[in-house]
JSON list of C-alpha atoms and ligand atoms in Angstrom, two decimals:
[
{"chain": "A", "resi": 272, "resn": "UNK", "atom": "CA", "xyz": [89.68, 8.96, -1.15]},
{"chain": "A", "resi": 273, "resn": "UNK", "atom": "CA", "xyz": [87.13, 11.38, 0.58]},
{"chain": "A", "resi": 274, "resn": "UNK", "atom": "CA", "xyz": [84.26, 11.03, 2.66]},
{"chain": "A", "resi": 275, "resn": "UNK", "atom": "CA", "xyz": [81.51, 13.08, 3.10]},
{"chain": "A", "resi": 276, "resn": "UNK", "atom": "CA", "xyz": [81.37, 15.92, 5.49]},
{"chain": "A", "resi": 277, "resn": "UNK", "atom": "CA", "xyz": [77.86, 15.12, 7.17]},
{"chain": "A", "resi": 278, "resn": "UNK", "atom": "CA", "xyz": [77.61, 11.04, 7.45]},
{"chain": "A", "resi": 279, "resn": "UNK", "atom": "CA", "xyz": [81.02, 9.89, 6.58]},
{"chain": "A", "resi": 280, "resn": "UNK", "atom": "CA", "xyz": [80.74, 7.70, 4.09]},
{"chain": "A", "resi": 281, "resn": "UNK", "atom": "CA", "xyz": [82.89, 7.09, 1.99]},
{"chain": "A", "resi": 282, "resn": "UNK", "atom": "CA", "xyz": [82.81, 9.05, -1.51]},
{"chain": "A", "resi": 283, "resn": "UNK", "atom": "CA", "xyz": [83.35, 7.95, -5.07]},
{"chain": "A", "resi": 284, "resn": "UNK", "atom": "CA", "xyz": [85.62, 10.43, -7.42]},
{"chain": "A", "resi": 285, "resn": "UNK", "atom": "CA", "xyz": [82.81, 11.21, -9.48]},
{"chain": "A", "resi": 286, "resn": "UNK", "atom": "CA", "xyz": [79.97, 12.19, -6.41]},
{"chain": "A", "resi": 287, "resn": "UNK", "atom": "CA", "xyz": [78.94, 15.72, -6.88]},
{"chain": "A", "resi": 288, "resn": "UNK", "atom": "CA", "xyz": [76.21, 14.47, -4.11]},
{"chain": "A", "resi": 289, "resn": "UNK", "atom": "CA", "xyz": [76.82, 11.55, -1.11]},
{"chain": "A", "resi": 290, "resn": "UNK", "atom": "CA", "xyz": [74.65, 8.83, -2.28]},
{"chain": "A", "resi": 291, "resn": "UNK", "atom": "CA", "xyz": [73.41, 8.20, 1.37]},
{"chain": "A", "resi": 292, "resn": "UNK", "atom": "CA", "xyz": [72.39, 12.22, 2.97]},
{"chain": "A", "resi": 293, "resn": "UNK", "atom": "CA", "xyz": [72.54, 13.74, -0.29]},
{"chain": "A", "resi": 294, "resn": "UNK", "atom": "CA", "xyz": [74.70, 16.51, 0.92]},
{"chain": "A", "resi": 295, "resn": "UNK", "atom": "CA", "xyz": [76.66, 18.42, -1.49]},
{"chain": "A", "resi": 296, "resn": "UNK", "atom": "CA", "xyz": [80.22, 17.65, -2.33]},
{"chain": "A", "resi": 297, "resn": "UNK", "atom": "CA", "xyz": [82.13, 20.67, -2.16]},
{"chain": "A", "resi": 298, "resn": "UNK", "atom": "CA", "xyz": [86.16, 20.18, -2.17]},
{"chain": "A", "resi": 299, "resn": "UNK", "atom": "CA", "xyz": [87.95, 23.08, -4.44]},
{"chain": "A", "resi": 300, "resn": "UNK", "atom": "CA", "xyz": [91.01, 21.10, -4.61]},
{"chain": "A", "resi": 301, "resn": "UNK", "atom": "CA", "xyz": [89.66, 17.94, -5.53]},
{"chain": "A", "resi": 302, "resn": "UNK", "atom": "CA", "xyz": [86.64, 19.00, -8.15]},
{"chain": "A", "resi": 303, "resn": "UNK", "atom": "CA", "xyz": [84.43, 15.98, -9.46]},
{"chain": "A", "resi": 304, "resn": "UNK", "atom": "CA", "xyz": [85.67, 13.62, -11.68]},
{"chain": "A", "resi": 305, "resn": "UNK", "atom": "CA", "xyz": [83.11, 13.91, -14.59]},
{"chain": "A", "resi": 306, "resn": "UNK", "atom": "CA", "xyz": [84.81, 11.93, -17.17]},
{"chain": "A", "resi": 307, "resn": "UNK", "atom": "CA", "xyz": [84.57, 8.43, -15.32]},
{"chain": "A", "resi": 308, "resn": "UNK", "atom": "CA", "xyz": [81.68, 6.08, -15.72]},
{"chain": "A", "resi": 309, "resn": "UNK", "atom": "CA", "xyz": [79.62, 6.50, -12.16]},
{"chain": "A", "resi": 310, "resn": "UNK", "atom": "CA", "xyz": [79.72, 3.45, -9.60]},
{"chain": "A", "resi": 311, "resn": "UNK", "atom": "CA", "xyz": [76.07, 3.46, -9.93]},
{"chain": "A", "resi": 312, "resn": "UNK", "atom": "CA", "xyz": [73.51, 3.45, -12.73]},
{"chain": "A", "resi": 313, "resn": "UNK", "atom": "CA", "xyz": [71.85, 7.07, -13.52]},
{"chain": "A", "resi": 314, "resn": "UNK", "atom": "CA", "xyz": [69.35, 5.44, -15.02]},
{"chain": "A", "resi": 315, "resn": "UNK", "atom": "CA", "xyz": [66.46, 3.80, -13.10]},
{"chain": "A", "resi": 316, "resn": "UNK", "atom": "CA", "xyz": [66.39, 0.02, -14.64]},
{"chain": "A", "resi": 317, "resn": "UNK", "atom": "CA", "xyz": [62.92, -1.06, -15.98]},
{"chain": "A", "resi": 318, "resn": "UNK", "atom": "CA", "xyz": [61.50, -4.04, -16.03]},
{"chain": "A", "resi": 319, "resn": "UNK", "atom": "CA", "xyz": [59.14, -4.03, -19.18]},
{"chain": "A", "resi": 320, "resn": "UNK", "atom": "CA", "xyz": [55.54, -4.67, -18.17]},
{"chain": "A", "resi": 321, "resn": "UNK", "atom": "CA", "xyz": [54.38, -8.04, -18.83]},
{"chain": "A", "resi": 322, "resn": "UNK", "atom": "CA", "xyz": [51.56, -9.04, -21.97]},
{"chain": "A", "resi": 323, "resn": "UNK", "atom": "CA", "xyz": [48.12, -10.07, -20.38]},
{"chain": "A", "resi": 324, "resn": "UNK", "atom": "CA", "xyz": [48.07, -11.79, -23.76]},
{"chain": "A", "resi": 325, "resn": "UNK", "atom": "CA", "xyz": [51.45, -13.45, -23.45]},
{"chain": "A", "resi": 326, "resn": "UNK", "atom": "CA", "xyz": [50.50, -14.81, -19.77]},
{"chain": "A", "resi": 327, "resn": "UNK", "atom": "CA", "xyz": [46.81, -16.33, -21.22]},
{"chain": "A", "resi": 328, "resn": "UNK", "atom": "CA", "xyz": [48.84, -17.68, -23.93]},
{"chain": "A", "resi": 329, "resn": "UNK", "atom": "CA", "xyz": [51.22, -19.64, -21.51]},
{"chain": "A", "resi": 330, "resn": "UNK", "atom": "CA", "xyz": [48.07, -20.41, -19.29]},
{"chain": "A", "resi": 331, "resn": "UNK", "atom": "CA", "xyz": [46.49, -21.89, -22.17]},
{"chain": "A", "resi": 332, "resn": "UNK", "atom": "CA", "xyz": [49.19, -23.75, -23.62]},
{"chain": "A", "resi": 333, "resn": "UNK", "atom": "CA", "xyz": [49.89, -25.42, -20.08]},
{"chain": "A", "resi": 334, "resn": "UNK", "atom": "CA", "xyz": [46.11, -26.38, -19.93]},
{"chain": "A", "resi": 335, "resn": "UNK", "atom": "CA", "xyz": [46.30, -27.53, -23.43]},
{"chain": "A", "resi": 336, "resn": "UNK", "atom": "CA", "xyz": [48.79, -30.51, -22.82]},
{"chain": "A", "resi": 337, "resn": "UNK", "atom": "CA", "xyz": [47.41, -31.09, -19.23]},
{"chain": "A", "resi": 338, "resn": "UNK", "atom": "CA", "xyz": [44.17, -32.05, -21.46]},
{"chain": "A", "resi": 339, "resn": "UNK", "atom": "CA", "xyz": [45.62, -33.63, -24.49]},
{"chain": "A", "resi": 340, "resn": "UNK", "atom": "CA", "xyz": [47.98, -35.01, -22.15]},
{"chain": "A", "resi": 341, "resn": "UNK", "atom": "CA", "xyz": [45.22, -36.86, -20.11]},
{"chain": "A", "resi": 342, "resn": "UNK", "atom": "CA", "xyz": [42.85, -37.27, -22.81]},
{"chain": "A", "resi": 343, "resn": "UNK", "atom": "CA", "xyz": [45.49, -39.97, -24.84]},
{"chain": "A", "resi": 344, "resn": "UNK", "atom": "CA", "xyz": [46.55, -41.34, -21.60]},
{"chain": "A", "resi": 345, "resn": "UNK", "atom": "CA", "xyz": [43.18, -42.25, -21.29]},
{"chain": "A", "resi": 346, "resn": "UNK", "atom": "CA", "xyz": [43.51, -44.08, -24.77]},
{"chain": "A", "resi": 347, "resn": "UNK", "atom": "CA", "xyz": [45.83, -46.85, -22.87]},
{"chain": "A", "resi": 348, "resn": "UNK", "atom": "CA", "xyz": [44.96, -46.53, -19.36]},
{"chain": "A", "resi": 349, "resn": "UNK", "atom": "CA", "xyz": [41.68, -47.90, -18.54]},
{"chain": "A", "resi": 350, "resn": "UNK", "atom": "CA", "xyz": [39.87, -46.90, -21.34]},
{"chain": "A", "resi": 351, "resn": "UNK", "atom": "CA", "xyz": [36.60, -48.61, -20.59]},
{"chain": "A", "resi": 352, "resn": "UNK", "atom": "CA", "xyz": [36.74, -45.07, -18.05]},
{"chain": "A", "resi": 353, "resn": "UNK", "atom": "CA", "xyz": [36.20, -41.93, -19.10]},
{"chain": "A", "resi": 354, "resn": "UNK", "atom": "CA", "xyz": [38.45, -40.19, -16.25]},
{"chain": "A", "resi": 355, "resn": "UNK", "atom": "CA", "xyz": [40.16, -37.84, -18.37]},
{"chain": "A", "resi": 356, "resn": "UNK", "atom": "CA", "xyz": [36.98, -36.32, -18.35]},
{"chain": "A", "resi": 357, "resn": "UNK", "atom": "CA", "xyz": [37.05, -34.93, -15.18]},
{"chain": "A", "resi": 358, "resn": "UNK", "atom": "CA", "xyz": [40.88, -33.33, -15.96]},
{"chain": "A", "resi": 359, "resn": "UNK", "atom": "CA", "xyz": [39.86, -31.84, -19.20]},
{"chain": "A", "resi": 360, "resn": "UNK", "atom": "CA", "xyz": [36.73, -30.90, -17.63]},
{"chain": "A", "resi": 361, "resn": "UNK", "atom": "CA", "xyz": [38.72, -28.90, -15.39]},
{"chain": "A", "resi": 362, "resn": "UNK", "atom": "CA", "xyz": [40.98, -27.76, -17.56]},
{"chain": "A", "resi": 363, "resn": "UNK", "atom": "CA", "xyz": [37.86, -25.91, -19.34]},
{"chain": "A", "resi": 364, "resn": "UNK", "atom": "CA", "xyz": [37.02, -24.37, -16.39]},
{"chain": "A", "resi": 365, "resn": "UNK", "atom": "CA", "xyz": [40.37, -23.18, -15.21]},
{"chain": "A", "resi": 366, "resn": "UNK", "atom": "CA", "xyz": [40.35, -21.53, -19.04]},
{"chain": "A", "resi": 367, "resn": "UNK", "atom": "CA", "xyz": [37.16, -19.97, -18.66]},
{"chain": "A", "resi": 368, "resn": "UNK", "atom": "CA", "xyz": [38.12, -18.43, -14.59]},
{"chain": "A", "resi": 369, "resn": "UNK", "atom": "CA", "xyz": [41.42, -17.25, -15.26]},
{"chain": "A", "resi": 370, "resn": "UNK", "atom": "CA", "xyz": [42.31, -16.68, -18.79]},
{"chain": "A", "resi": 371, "resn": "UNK", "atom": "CA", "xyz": [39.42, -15.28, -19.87]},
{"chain": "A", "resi": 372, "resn": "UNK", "atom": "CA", "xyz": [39.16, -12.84, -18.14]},
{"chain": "A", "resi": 373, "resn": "UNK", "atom": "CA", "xyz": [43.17, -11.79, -18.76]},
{"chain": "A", "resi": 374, "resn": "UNK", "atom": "CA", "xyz": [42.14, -11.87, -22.52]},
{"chain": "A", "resi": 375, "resn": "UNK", "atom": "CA", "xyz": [39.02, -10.23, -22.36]},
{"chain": "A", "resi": 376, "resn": "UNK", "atom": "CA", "xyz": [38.75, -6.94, -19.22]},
{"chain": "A", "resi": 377, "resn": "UNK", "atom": "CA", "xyz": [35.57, -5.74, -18.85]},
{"chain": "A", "resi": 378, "resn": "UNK", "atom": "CA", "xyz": [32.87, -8.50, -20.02]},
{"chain": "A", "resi": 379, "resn": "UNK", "atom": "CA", "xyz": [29.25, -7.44, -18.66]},
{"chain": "A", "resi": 380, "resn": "UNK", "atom": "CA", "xyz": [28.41, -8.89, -15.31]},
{"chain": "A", "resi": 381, "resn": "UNK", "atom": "CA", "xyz": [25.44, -10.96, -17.34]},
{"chain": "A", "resi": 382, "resn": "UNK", "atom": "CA", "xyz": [27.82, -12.05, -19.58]},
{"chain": "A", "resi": 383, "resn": "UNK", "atom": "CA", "xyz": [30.58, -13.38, -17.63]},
{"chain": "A", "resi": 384, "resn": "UNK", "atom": "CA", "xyz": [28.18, -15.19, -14.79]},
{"chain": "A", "resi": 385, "resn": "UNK", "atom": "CA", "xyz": [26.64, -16.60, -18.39]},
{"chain": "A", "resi": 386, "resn": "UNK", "atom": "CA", "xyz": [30.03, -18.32, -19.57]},
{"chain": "A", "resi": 387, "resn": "UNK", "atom": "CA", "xyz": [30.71, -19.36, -15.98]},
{"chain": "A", "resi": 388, "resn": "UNK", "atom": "CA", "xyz": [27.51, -20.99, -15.45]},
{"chain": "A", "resi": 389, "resn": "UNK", "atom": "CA", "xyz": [28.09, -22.32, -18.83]},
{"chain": "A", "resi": 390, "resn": "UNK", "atom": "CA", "xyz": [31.38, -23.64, -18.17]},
{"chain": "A", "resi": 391, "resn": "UNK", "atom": "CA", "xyz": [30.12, -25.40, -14.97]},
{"chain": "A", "resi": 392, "resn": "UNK", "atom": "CA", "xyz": [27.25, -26.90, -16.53]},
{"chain": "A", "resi": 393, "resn": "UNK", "atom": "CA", "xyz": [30.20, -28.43, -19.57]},
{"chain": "A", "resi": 394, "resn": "UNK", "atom": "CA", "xyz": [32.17, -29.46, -16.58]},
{"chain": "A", "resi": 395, "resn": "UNK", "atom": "CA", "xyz": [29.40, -31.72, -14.77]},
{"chain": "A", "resi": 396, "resn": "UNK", "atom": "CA", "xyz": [27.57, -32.61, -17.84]},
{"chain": "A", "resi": 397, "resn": "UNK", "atom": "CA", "xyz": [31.72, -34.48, -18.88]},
{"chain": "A", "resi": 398, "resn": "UNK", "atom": "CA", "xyz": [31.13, -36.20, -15.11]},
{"chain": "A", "resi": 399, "resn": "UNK", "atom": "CA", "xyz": [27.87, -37.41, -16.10]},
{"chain": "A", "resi": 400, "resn": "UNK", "atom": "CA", "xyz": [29.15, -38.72, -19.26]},
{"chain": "A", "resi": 401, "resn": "UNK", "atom": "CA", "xyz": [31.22, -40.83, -16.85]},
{"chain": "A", "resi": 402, "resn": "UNK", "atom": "CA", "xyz": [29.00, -41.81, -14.51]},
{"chain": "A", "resi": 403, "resn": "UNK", "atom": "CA", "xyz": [26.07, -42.71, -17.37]},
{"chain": "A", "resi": 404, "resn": "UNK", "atom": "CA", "xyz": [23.98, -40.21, -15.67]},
{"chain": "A", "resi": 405, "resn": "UNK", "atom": "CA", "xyz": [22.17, -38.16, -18.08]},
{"chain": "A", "resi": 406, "resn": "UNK", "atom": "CA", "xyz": [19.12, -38.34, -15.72]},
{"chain": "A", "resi": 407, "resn": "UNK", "atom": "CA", "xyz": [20.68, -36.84, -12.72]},
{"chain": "A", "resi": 408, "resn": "UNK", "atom": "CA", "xyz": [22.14, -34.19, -15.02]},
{"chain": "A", "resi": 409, "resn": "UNK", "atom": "CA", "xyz": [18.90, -32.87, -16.86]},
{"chain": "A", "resi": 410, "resn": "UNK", "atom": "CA", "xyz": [16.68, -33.56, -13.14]},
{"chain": "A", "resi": 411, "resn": "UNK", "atom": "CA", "xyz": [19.23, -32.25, -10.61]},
{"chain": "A", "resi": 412, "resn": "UNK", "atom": "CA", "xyz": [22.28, -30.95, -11.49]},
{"chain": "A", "resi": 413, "resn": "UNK", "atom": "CA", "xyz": [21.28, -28.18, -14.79]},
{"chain": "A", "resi": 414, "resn": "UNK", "atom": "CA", "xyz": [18.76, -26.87, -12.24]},
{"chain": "A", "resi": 415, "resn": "UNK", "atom": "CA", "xyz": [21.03, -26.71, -9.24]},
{"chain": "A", "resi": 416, "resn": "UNK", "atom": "CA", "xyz": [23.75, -25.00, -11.38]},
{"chain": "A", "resi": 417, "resn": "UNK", "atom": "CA", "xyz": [21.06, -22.45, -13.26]},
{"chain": "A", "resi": 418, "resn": "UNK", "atom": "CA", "xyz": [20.24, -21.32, -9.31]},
{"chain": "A", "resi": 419, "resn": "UNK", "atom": "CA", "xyz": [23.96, -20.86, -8.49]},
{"chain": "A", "resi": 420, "resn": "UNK", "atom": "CA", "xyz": [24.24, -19.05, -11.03]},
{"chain": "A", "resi": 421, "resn": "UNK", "atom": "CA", "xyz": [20.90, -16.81, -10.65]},
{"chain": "A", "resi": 422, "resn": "UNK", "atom": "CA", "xyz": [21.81, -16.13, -6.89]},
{"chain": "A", "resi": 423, "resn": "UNK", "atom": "CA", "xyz": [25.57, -15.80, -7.84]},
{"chain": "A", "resi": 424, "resn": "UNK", "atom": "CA", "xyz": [24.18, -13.11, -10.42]},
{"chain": "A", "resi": 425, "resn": "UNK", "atom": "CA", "xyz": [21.95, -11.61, -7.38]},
{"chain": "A", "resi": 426, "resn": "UNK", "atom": "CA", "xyz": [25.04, -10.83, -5.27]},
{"chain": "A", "resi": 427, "resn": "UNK", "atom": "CA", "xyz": [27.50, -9.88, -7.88]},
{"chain": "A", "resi": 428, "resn": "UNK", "atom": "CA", "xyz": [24.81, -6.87, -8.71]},
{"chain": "A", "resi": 429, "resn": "UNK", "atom": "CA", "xyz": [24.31, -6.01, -4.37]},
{"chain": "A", "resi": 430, "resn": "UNK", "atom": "CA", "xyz": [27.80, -6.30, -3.94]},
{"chain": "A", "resi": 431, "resn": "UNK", "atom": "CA", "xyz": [28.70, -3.99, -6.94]},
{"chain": "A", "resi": 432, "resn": "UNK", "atom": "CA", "xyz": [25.91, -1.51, -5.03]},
{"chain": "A", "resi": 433, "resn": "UNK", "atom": "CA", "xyz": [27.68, -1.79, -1.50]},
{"chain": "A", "resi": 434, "resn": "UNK", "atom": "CA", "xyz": [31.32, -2.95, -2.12]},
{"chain": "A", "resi": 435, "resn": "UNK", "atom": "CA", "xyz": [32.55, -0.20, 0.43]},
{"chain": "A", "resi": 436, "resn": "UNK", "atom": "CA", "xyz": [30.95, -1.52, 3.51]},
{"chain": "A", "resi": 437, "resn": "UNK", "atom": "CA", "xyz": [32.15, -4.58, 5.18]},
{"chain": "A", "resi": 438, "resn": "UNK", "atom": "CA", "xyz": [29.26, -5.10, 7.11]},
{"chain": "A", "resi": 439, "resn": "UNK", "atom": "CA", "xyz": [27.16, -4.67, 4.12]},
{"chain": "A", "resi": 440, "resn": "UNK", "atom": "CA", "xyz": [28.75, -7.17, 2.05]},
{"chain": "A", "resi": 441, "resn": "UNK", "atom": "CA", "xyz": [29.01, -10.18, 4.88]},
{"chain": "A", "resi": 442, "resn": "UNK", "atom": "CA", "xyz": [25.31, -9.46, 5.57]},
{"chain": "A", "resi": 443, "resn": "UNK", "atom": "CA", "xyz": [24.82, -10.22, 1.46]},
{"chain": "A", "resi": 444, "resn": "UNK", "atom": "CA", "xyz": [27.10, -12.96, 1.34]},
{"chain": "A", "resi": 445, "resn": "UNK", "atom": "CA", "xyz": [25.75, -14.71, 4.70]},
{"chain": "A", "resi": 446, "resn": "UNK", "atom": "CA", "xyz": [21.99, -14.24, 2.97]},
{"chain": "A", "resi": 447, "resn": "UNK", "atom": "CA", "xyz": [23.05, -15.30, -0.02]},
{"chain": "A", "resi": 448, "resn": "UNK", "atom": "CA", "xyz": [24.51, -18.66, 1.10]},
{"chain": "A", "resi": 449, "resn": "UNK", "atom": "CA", "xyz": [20.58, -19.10, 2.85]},
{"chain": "A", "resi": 450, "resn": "UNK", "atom": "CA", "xyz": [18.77, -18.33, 0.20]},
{"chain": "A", "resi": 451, "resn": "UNK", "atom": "CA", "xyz": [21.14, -20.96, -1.83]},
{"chain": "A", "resi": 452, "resn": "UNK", "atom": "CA", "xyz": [21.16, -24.02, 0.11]},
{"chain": "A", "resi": 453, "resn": "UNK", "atom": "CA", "xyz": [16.81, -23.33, 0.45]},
{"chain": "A", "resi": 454, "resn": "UNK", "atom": "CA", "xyz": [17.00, -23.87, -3.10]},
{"chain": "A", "resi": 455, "resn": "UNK", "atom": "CA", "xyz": [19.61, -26.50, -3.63]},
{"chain": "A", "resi": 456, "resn": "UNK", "atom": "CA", "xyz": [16.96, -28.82, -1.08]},
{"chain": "A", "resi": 457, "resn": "UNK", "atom": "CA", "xyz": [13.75, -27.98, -3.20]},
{"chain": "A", "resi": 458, "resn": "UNK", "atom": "CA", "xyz": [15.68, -29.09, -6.14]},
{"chain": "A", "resi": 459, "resn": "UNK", "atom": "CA", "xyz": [17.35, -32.42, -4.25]},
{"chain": "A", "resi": 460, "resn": "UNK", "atom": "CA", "xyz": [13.32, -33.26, -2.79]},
{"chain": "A", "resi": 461, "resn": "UNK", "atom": "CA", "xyz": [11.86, -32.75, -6.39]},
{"chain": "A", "resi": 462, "resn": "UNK", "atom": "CA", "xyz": [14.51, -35.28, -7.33]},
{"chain": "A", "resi": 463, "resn": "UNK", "atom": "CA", "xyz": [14.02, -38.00, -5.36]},
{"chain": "A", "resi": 464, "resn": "UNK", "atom": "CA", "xyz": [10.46, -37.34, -4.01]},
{"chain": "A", "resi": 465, "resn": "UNK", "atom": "CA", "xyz": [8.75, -34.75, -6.17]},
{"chain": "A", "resi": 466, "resn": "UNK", "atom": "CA", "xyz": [7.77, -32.97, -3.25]},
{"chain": "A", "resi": 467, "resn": "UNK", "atom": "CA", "xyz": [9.65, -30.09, -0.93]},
{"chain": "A", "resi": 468, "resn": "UNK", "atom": "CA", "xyz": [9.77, -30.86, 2.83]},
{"chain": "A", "resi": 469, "resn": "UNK", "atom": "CA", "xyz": [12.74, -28.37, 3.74]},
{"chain": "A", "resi": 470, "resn": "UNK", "atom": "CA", "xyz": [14.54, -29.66, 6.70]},
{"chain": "A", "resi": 471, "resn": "UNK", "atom": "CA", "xyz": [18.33, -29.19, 6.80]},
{"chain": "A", "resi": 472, "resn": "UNK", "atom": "CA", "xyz": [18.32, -26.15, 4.33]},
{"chain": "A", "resi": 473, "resn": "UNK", "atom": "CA", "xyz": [15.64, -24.53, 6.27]},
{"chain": "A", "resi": 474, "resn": "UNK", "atom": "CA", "xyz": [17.74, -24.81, 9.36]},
{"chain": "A", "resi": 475, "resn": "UNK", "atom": "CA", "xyz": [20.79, -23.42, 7.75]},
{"chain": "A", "resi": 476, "resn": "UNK", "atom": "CA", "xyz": [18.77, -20.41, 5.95]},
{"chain": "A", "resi": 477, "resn": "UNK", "atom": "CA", "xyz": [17.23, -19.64, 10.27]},
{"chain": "A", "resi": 478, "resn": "UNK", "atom": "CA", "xyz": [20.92, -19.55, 11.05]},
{"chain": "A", "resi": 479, "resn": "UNK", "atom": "CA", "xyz": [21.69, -16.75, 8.30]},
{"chain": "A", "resi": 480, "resn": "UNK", "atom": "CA", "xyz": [18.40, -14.76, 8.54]},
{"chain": "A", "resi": 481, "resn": "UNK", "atom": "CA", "xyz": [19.23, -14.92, 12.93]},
{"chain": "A", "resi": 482, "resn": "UNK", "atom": "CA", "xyz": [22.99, -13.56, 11.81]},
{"chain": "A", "resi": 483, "resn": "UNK", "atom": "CA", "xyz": [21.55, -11.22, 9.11]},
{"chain": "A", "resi": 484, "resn": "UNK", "atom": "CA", "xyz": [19.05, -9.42, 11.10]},
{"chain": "A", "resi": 485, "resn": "UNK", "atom": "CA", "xyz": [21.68, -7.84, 13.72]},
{"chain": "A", "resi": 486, "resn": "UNK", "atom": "CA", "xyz": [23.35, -7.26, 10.70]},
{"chain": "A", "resi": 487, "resn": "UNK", "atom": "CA", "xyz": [20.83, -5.30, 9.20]},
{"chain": "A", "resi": 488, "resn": "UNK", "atom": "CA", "xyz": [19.90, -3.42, 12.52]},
{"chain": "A", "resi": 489, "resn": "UNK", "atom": "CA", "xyz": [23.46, -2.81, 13.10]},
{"chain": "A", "resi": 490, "resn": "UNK", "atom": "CA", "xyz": [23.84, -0.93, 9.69]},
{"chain": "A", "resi": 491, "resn": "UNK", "atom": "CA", "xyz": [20.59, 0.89, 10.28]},
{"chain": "A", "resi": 492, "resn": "UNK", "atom": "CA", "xyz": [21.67, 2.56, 13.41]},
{"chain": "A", "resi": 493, "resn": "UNK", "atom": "CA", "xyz": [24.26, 4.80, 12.79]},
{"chain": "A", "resi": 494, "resn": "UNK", "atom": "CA", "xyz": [25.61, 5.02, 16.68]},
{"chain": "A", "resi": 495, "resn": "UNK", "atom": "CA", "xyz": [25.79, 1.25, 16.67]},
{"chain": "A", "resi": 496, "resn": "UNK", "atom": "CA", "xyz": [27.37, 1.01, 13.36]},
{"chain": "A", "resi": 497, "resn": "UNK", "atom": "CA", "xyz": [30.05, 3.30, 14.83]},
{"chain": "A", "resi": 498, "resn": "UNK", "atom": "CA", "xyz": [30.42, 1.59, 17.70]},
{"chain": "A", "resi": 499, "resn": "UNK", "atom": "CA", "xyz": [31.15, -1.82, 15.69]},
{"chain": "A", "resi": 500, "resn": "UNK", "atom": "CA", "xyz": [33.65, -0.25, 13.49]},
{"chain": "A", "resi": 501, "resn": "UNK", "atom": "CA", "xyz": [35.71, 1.63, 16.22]},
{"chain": "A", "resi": 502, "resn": "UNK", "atom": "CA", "xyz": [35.79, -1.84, 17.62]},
{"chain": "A", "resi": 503, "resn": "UNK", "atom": "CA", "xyz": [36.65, -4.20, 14.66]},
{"chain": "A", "resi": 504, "resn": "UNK", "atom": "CA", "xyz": [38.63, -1.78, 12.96]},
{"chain": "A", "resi": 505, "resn": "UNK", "atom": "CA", "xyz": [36.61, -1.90, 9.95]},
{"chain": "B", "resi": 793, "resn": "ZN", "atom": "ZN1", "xyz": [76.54, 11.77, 3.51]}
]
C-alpha cells in the first residue's frame, strides 16, 4: 500500500501518477505495476450522440396514437361531437412546432412562418368543424390568423436584424404586441359591425407606443443606454 507524497491519498499498484494532484509516483523499490488492469477506465466513456431523426420519429409516433387514439374513442364516446378534433388538431400542431423543425434545420424564415400559419389555420378551421362555424372561420378567424402571422413574420425579420440587444428586442416585441391587438379589433368590428371604432386595442397599442418611445430614446443615446445596462446588467 502507498500513498502519495504530496496529498496522501492513497495509491493503487498500477499509479505512475496520483489520480487526485497528479504528482508523479516515484518509488525505486516498488516500480509500477503495469501488467494489472487499472482501477479506473483510460478511456473516456462516450455516450453516442442521439438521431434528430430517431427523436422526431418517437415524437411522431407518440402523436400518432394520441390522435388515432382519440379519433376512435370518439367513434363510441359521444359521437354526435366532434371533440377529437380539437386533440388531433393539436396533435398537428405539436408535429408541425417541434418535429419539424428536428427533421428539417434550416427552413427559410417565409417558409416556416408559412407552415405555421398554415398549421394554425388547420387547427381552428377542425374547431369550427365542431362548432358548425364556417362563417366565423372565413369572416374572423382566417383573417385574424393571416395578421398573426404577417406581424409574427415582421418581428422574426427585426429580431434576426437586432438579436444582440436586449433593449432592442423588448422594444420590437412590446410594438409588436400593439400593432397586433390594433389589428385583431379592426378585424373583430368588421365582424360584428362592419365598421372600426378602436377602443380597447387602441388603449393597449398607447400603452406600448408610451413604453416604446423611452425605449427608443434610451437606445438612441448612447450615455443613457450605458447607464441602463450598467444598471440592469444587460
Ligand atoms: Zn496526490
Amino acid at each position: 500500500m502507498s500513498y502519495c507524497v504530496h496529498c496522501g491519498v492513497e495509491l493503487d499498484a498500477t499509479a505512475t501518477f496520483c489520480p487526485l494532484c497528479h504528482t508523479k509516483v516515484v518509488d525505486p523499490g516498488h516500480p509500477p505495476d503495469t501488467q494489472s488492469p487499472k482501477p479506473f477506465p483510460t478511456q473516456p466513456g462516450e455516450v453516442p450522440p442521439i438521431h434528430k431523426g430517431a427523436v422526431a420519429g418517437a415524437i411522431t409516433a407518440m402523436l400518432a396514437c394520441v390522435a388515432v387514439g382519440c379519433g376512435v374513442l370518439n367513434l363510441f364516446l359521444k359521437p354526435g361531437r366532434g371533440w377529437s378534433l380539437y386533440v388531433i388538431g393539436a396533435t398537428i400542431l405539436l408535429w408541425f412546432w417541434i418535429v419539424l423543425p428536428l427533421l428539417a434545420r434550416g427552413i427559410p424564415l417565409l417558409a416556416r412562418s408559412f407552415i405555421n400559419v398554415a398549421a394554425v389555420a388547420l387547427y381552428v378551421y377542425l374547431m369550427s368543424v365542431d362548432l358548425d362555424g364556417w362563417n366565423w372561420y372565413i369572416g374572423l378567424a382566417v383573417p385574424i390568423i393571416l395578421w398573426g402571422g404577417a406581424v409574427w413574420l415582421l418581428l422574426s425579420l427585426m429580431l434576426r436584424v437586432y438579436r444582440r440587444s436586449v433593449i432592442s428586442t423588448v422594444t420590437i416585441l412590446i410594438g409588436s404586441v400593439g400593432v397586433f391587438l390594433l389589428g385583431v379589433e379592426f378585424f373583430i368590428d368588421r365582424w360584428l359591425t362592419g365598421q372600426w371604432d378602436p377602443s380597447w386595442s387602441l388603449v393597449v397599442f398607447t400603452i406600448c407606443l408610451c413604453t416604446v418611445i423611452p425605449l427608443v430614446i434610451i437606445r438612441r443615446i448612447p450615455a443613457v443606454r450605458e447607464e441602463v445596462r450598467r444598471r440592469f446588467h444587460t
